[in-house]
């Protein structure tokens, strides 16, 4: 139980730190109007309260984080059983991790270009983010196929079941984010819409992508055994 609490505390600290950077502590209901920001480039800019859809996304991500936290808790509890045999981590997962990280970076690039109104750079940034995210999902399926061909099937061991369940659950969330990203990318390429009209959608996609990248890094650390080493180190320091 101590192992579970320490690991969940680490997850919670990362989520709280990340959300703090999104200005969730602001109270838009106390603001009577928009806040004027300094005009560094000669253009008057205003800071408006976060739209309801962004608050809704944060709530959804909180639920998603709770679901993965419960799954990780079950992983740790089941791992203590005598019939648990750890699975090898396919080398392809390293490539998949790099693809997901680059996809998240490309969305951050797209967010910056949308803020600057540069459509000529926004389109390739969105396309790169989409292609890299699709590559991640394709790579995950290929990693499954490699494991199955090596005899690590779903029902062979509890470790196998948790691996397929957690990676599958994460992949489904990536797939859901891709649906929104695909719609935004198509709009950017098929119409003459101004970058400002895409800014909110790109911002939401970037936030979602960063969050799912953080979840995947935690899962990857769990599968590779690094999370166990971290927990053991914490227990040693606490004792």
mmCIF file of C-alpha atoms in Angstrom:
data_model
loop_
_atom_site.group_PDB
_atom_site.id
_atom_site.type_symbol
_atom_site.label_atom_id
_atom_site.label_comp_id
_atom_site.label_asym_id
_atom_site.label_seq_id
_atom_site.Cartn_x
_atom_site.Cartn_y
_atom_site.Cartn_z
ATOM 1 C CA UNK A 1 0.000 0.000 0.000
ATOM 2 C CA UNK A 2 2.887 2.384 0.734
ATOM 3 C CA UNK A 3 4.220 1.743 -2.753
ATOM 4 C CA UNK A 4 0.859 2.673 -4.265
ATOM 5 C CA UNK A 5 0.556 5.853 -2.213
ATOM 6 C CA UNK A 6 4.049 7.024 -3.124
ATOM 7 C CA UNK A 7 3.507 6.424 -6.826
ATOM 8 C CA UNK A 8 0.090 8.086 -6.818
ATOM 9 C CA UNK A 9 1.561 11.040 -4.941
ATOM 10 C CA UNK A 10 4.150 11.408 -7.715
ATOM 11 C CA UNK A 11 1.420 11.319 -10.364
ATOM 12 C CA UNK A 12 -0.659 13.859 -8.442
ATOM 13 C CA UNK A 13 2.295 16.216 -8.018
ATOM 14 C CA UNK A 14 3.017 16.152 -11.762
ATOM 15 C CA UNK A 15 -0.646 16.787 -12.652
ATOM 16 C CA UNK A 16 -0.961 19.643 -10.147
ATOM 17 C CA UNK A 17 2.251 21.244 -11.412
ATOM 18 C CA UNK A 18 1.034 20.963 -15.002
ATOM 19 C CA UNK A 19 -2.410 22.359 -14.280
ATOM 20 C CA UNK A 20 -0.911 25.246 -12.319
ATOM 21 C CA UNK A 21 0.773 26.364 -15.516
ATOM 22 C CA UNK A 22 -2.608 26.541 -17.221
ATOM 23 C CA UNK A 23 -3.860 29.356 -14.908
ATOM 24 C CA UNK A 24 -6.632 27.274 -13.355
ATOM 25 C CA UNK A 25 -6.223 29.235 -10.151
ATOM 26 C CA UNK A 26 -7.693 32.329 -11.789
ATOM 27 C CA UNK A 27 -11.291 33.279 -10.920
ATOM 28 C CA UNK A 28 -12.940 34.597 -14.078
ATOM 29 C CA UNK A 29 -16.282 34.960 -12.290
ATOM 30 C CA UNK A 30 -14.711 37.719 -10.178
ATOM 31 C CA UNK A 31 -13.550 39.670 -13.212
ATOM 32 C CA UNK A 32 -15.799 42.439 -14.430
ATOM 33 C CA UNK A 33 -14.053 42.761 -17.763
ATOM 34 C CA UNK A 34 -11.068 41.748 -19.744
ATOM 35 C CA UNK A 35 -7.565 42.600 -18.608
ATOM 36 C CA UNK A 36 -5.447 44.810 -20.816
ATOM 37 C CA UNK A 37 -1.982 43.417 -21.462
ATOM 38 C CA UNK A 38 1.073 45.486 -22.390
ATOM 39 C CA UNK A 39 1.376 46.165 -26.107
ATOM 40 C CA UNK A 40 4.938 45.048 -26.829
ATOM 41 C CA UNK A 41 4.483 45.058 -30.588
ATOM 42 C CA UNK A 42 2.205 48.046 -30.898
ATOM 43 C CA UNK A 43 -0.939 45.910 -30.888
ATOM 44 C CA UNK A 44 -3.437 46.075 -28.068
ATOM 45 C CA UNK A 45 -4.035 42.634 -26.624
ATOM 46 C CA UNK A 46 -6.647 41.554 -24.115
ATOM 47 C CA UNK A 47 -6.650 38.603 -21.793
ATOM 48 C CA UNK A 48 -10.066 36.980 -21.624
ATOM 49 C CA UNK A 49 -11.230 34.370 -19.125
ATOM 50 C CA UNK A 50 -10.746 30.738 -20.076
ATOM 51 C CA UNK A 51 -13.682 29.504 -22.190
ATOM 52 C CA UNK A 52 -16.021 26.913 -20.751
ATOM 53 C CA UNK A 53 -14.785 24.266 -23.184
ATOM 54 C CA UNK A 54 -11.256 24.576 -21.804
ATOM 55 C CA UNK A 55 -12.500 24.179 -18.221
ATOM 56 C CA UNK A 56 -14.458 21.153 -19.427
ATOM 57 C CA UNK A 57 -11.271 19.696 -20.890
ATOM 58 C CA UNK A 58 -9.466 20.118 -17.575
ATOM 59 C CA UNK A 59 -12.285 18.319 -15.781
ATOM 60 C CA UNK A 60 -12.161 15.504 -18.335
ATOM 61 C CA UNK A 61 -8.388 15.192 -17.972
ATOM 62 C CA UNK A 62 -8.830 15.006 -14.211
ATOM 63 C CA UNK A 63 -11.184 12.049 -14.685
ATOM 64 C CA UNK A 64 -8.772 10.408 -17.121
ATOM 65 C CA UNK A 65 -5.930 10.883 -14.661
ATOM 66 C CA UNK A 66 -8.007 9.253 -11.912
ATOM 67 C CA UNK A 67 -8.776 6.266 -14.163
ATOM 68 C CA UNK A 68 -5.118 5.707 -14.976
ATOM 69 C CA UNK A 69 -4.180 6.173 -11.313
ATOM 70 C CA UNK A 70 -6.596 3.427 -10.298
ATOM 71 C CA UNK A 71 -5.244 1.168 -13.038
ATOM 72 C CA UNK A 72 -1.675 1.767 -11.877
ATOM 73 C CA UNK A 73 -2.731 1.035 -8.290
ATOM 74 C CA UNK A 74 -4.170 -2.290 -9.412
ATOM 75 C CA UNK A 75 -0.934 -2.938 -11.320
ATOM 76 C CA UNK A 76 1.163 -2.505 -8.183
ATOM 77 C CA UNK A 77 -1.128 -4.654 -6.056
ATOM 78 C CA UNK A 78 -1.227 -7.467 -8.621
ATOM 79 C CA UNK A 79 2.530 -7.276 -9.122
ATOM 80 C CA UNK A 80 3.048 -8.499 -5.560
ATOM 81 C CA UNK A 81 1.526 -11.892 -6.428
ATOM 82 C CA UNK A 82 3.712 -14.952 -6.928
ATOM 83 C CA UNK A 83 2.358 -15.652 -10.428
ATOM 84 C CA UNK A 84 3.584 -12.316 -11.773
ATOM 85 C CA UNK A 85 6.263 -12.430 -14.484
ATOM 86 C CA UNK A 86 7.385 -9.122 -15.934
ATOM 87 C CA UNK A 87 7.210 -8.688 -19.700
ATOM 88 C CA UNK A 88 10.174 -7.494 -21.767
ATOM 89 C CA UNK A 89 9.840 -3.974 -23.110
ATOM 90 C CA UNK A 90 9.949 -3.971 -26.930
ATOM 91 C CA UNK A 91 12.599 -1.671 -28.353
ATOM 92 C CA UNK A 92 9.936 -0.248 -30.635
ATOM 93 C CA UNK A 93 8.397 1.478 -27.622
ATOM 94 C CA UNK A 94 11.371 3.834 -27.573
ATOM 95 C CA UNK A 95 10.613 4.870 -31.156
ATOM 96 C CA UNK A 96 6.916 5.224 -30.328
ATOM 97 C CA UNK A 97 7.746 7.405 -27.335
ATOM 98 C CA UNK A 98 9.886 9.668 -29.510
ATOM 99 C CA UNK A 99 7.057 9.932 -32.061
ATOM 100 C CA UNK A 100 4.538 10.932 -29.399
ATOM 101 C CA UNK A 101 6.929 13.474 -27.891
ATOM 102 C CA UNK A 102 7.574 15.011 -31.317
ATOM 103 C CA UNK A 103 3.836 15.126 -32.006
ATOM 104 C CA UNK A 104 3.318 17.038 -28.779
ATOM 105 C CA UNK A 105 6.172 19.390 -29.684
ATOM 106 C CA UNK A 106 4.667 19.955 -33.138
ATOM 107 C CA UNK A 107 1.338 20.917 -31.566
ATOM 108 C CA UNK A 108 3.125 23.374 -29.311
ATOM 109 C CA UNK A 109 4.732 24.798 -32.453
ATOM 110 C CA UNK A 110 1.302 25.031 -34.097
ATOM 111 C CA UNK A 111 -0.048 26.819 -31.039
ATOM 112 C CA UNK A 112 2.712 29.414 -31.277
ATOM 113 C CA UNK A 113 2.201 29.905 -35.012
ATOM 114 C CA UNK A 114 -1.557 30.334 -34.533
ATOM 115 C CA UNK A 115 -0.879 32.986 -31.923
ATOM 116 C CA UNK A 116 1.380 34.817 -34.363
ATOM 117 C CA UNK A 117 -1.097 34.442 -37.225
ATOM 118 C CA UNK A 118 1.347 32.603 -39.500
ATOM 119 C CA UNK A 119 -0.828 30.189 -41.476
ATOM 120 C CA UNK A 120 2.068 29.157 -43.746
ATOM 121 C CA UNK A 121 3.809 27.572 -40.741
ATOM 122 C CA UNK A 122 0.633 26.490 -38.965
ATOM 123 C CA UNK A 123 -0.410 23.992 -41.642
ATOM 124 C CA UNK A 124 2.823 21.929 -41.671
ATOM 125 C CA UNK A 125 2.925 21.979 -37.874
ATOM 126 C CA UNK A 126 -0.575 20.507 -37.648
ATOM 127 C CA UNK A 127 0.180 17.953 -40.351
ATOM 128 C CA UNK A 128 3.367 16.874 -38.589
ATOM 129 C CA UNK A 129 1.564 16.512 -35.253
ATOM 130 C CA UNK A 130 -1.144 14.376 -36.855
ATOM 131 C CA UNK A 131 1.235 12.113 -38.777
ATOM 132 C CA UNK A 132 3.465 11.572 -35.731
ATOM 133 C CA UNK A 133 0.491 10.713 -33.503
ATOM 134 C CA UNK A 134 -0.757 8.214 -36.087
ATOM 135 C CA UNK A 135 2.772 6.774 -36.247
ATOM 136 C CA UNK A 136 2.664 6.297 -32.483
ATOM 137 C CA UNK A 137 -0.562 4.281 -32.710
ATOM 138 C CA UNK A 138 0.738 2.194 -35.608
ATOM 139 C CA UNK A 139 3.922 1.540 -33.656
ATOM 140 C CA UNK A 140 1.941 0.454 -30.601
ATOM 141 C CA UNK A 141 -0.008 -2.072 -32.676
ATOM 142 C CA UNK A 142 3.257 -3.358 -34.151
ATOM 143 C CA UNK A 143 4.710 -3.712 -30.645
ATOM 144 C CA UNK A 144 1.665 -5.792 -29.700
ATOM 145 C CA UNK A 145 2.225 -8.016 -32.727
ATOM 146 C CA UNK A 146 5.888 -8.531 -31.821
ATOM 147 C CA UNK A 147 4.987 -9.523 -28.283
ATOM 148 C CA UNK A 148 2.240 -11.912 -29.398
ATOM 149 C CA UNK A 149 4.564 -13.560 -31.919
ATOM 150 C CA UNK A 150 7.102 -14.028 -29.116
ATOM 151 C CA UNK A 151 4.501 -15.838 -26.992
ATOM 152 C CA UNK A 152 3.472 -12.987 -24.686
ATOM 153 C CA UNK A 153 -0.252 -13.345 -25.253
ATOM 154 C CA UNK A 154 -2.965 -11.597 -23.281
ATOM 155 C CA UNK A 155 -4.012 -14.445 -20.978
ATOM 156 C CA UNK A 156 -0.583 -15.990 -20.407
ATOM 157 C CA UNK A 157 0.277 -13.862 -17.368
ATOM 158 C CA UNK A 158 -1.236 -11.002 -15.318
ATOM 159 C CA UNK A 159 1.667 -8.791 -16.397
ATOM 160 C CA UNK A 160 0.726 -9.341 -20.033
ATOM 161 C CA UNK A 161 -2.911 -8.501 -19.349
ATOM 162 C CA UNK A 162 -2.032 -5.235 -17.628
ATOM 163 C CA UNK A 163 0.349 -4.233 -20.407
ATOM 164 C CA UNK A 164 -2.240 -4.724 -23.128
ATOM 165 C CA UNK A 165 -4.981 -3.125 -21.042
ATOM 166 C CA UNK A 166 -3.018 0.002 -20.114
ATOM 167 C CA UNK A 167 -1.481 0.545 -23.543
ATOM 168 C CA UNK A 168 -4.850 -0.113 -25.197
ATOM 169 C CA UNK A 169 -6.614 2.350 -22.911
ATOM 170 C CA UNK A 170 -3.979 4.973 -23.607
ATOM 171 C CA UNK A 171 -4.202 4.300 -27.336
ATOM 172 C CA UNK A 172 -7.970 4.818 -27.297
ATOM 173 C CA UNK A 173 -7.498 8.227 -25.688
ATOM 174 C CA UNK A 174 -4.879 9.131 -28.301
ATOM 175 C CA UNK A 175 -7.329 8.055 -30.995
ATOM 176 C CA UNK A 176 -9.995 10.331 -29.542
ATOM 177 C CA UNK A 177 -7.607 13.270 -29.565
ATOM 178 C CA UNK A 178 -6.700 12.481 -33.174
ATOM 179 C CA UNK A 179 -10.328 12.899 -34.216
ATOM 180 C CA UNK A 180 -10.292 16.514 -32.998
ATOM 181 C CA UNK A 181 -6.837 17.155 -34.424
ATOM 182 C CA UNK A 182 -7.871 15.753 -37.806
ATOM 183 C CA UNK A 183 -10.883 18.078 -37.936
ATOM 184 C CA UNK A 184 -8.691 21.079 -37.101
ATOM 185 C CA UNK A 185 -6.053 20.089 -39.662
ATOM 186 C CA UNK A 186 -8.639 19.654 -42.414
ATOM 187 C CA UNK A 187 -10.070 23.102 -41.640
ATOM 188 C CA UNK A 188 -6.611 24.630 -41.800
ATOM 189 C CA UNK A 189 -5.905 23.131 -45.237
ATOM 190 C CA UNK A 190 -9.314 23.254 -46.901
ATOM 191 C CA UNK A 191 -10.505 26.776 -46.111
ATOM 192 C CA UNK A 192 -9.167 30.301 -45.871
ATOM 193 C CA UNK A 193 -10.068 30.486 -42.204
ATOM 194 C CA UNK A 194 -7.980 32.928 -40.174
ATOM 195 C CA UNK A 195 -5.520 31.420 -37.677
ATOM 196 C CA UNK A 196 -7.416 33.149 -34.870
ATOM 197 C CA UNK A 197 -10.440 30.968 -35.617
ATOM 198 C CA UNK A 198 -8.329 27.843 -35.071
ATOM 199 C CA UNK A 199 -6.499 29.083 -32.005
ATOM 200 C CA UNK A 200 -8.832 27.590 -29.375
ATOM 201 C CA UNK A 201 -9.018 24.194 -31.074
ATOM 202 C CA UNK A 202 -5.235 24.043 -31.418
ATOM 203 C CA UNK A 203 -4.791 25.122 -27.808
ATOM 204 C CA UNK A 204 -7.098 22.342 -26.598
ATOM 205 C CA UNK A 205 -5.350 19.768 -28.783
ATOM 206 C CA UNK A 206 -1.954 20.850 -27.453
ATOM 207 C CA UNK A 207 -3.089 20.597 -23.823
ATOM 208 C CA UNK A 208 -4.587 17.160 -24.450
ATOM 209 C CA UNK A 209 -1.466 15.977 -26.269
ATOM 210 C CA UNK A 210 0.869 17.155 -23.492
ATOM 211 C CA UNK A 211 -1.260 15.404 -20.894
ATOM 212 C CA UNK A 212 -1.378 12.116 -22.796
ATOM 213 C CA UNK A 213 2.388 12.311 -23.331
ATOM 214 C CA UNK A 214 2.868 12.679 -19.563
ATOM 215 C CA UNK A 215 0.592 9.674 -18.965
ATOM 216 C CA UNK A 216 2.510 7.602 -21.484
ATOM 217 C CA UNK A 217 5.889 8.508 -19.960
ATOM 218 C CA UNK A 218 4.605 7.325 -16.589
ATOM 219 C CA UNK A 219 3.310 4.087 -18.108
ATOM 220 C CA UNK A 220 6.563 3.537 -19.965
ATOM 221 C CA UNK A 221 8.492 4.044 -16.739
ATOM 222 C CA UNK A 222 6.181 1.525 -15.093
ATOM 223 C CA UNK A 223 6.696 -1.134 -17.767
ATOM 224 C CA UNK A 224 10.455 -0.580 -17.858
ATOM 225 C CA UNK A 225 10.723 -0.970 -14.075
ATOM 226 C CA UNK A 226 11.947 2.564 -13.445
ATOM 227 C CA UNK A 227 8.844 3.388 -11.419
ATOM 228 C CA UNK A 228 9.587 0.463 -9.118
ATOM 229 C CA UNK A 229 13.146 1.703 -8.608
ATOM 230 C CA UNK A 230 11.820 5.190 -7.850
ATOM 231 C CA UNK A 231 9.360 3.838 -5.292
ATOM 232 C CA UNK A 232 12.047 1.694 -3.659
ATOM 233 C CA UNK A 233 14.293 4.751 -3.414
ATOM 234 C CA UNK A 234 11.498 6.767 -1.798
ATOM 235 C CA UNK A 235 10.803 3.989 0.691
ATOM 236 C CA UNK A 236 14.509 3.832 1.565
ATOM 237 C CA UNK A 237 14.656 7.593 2.124
ATOM 238 C CA UNK A 238 11.479 7.532 4.233
ATOM 239 C CA UNK A 239 12.775 4.726 6.378
#
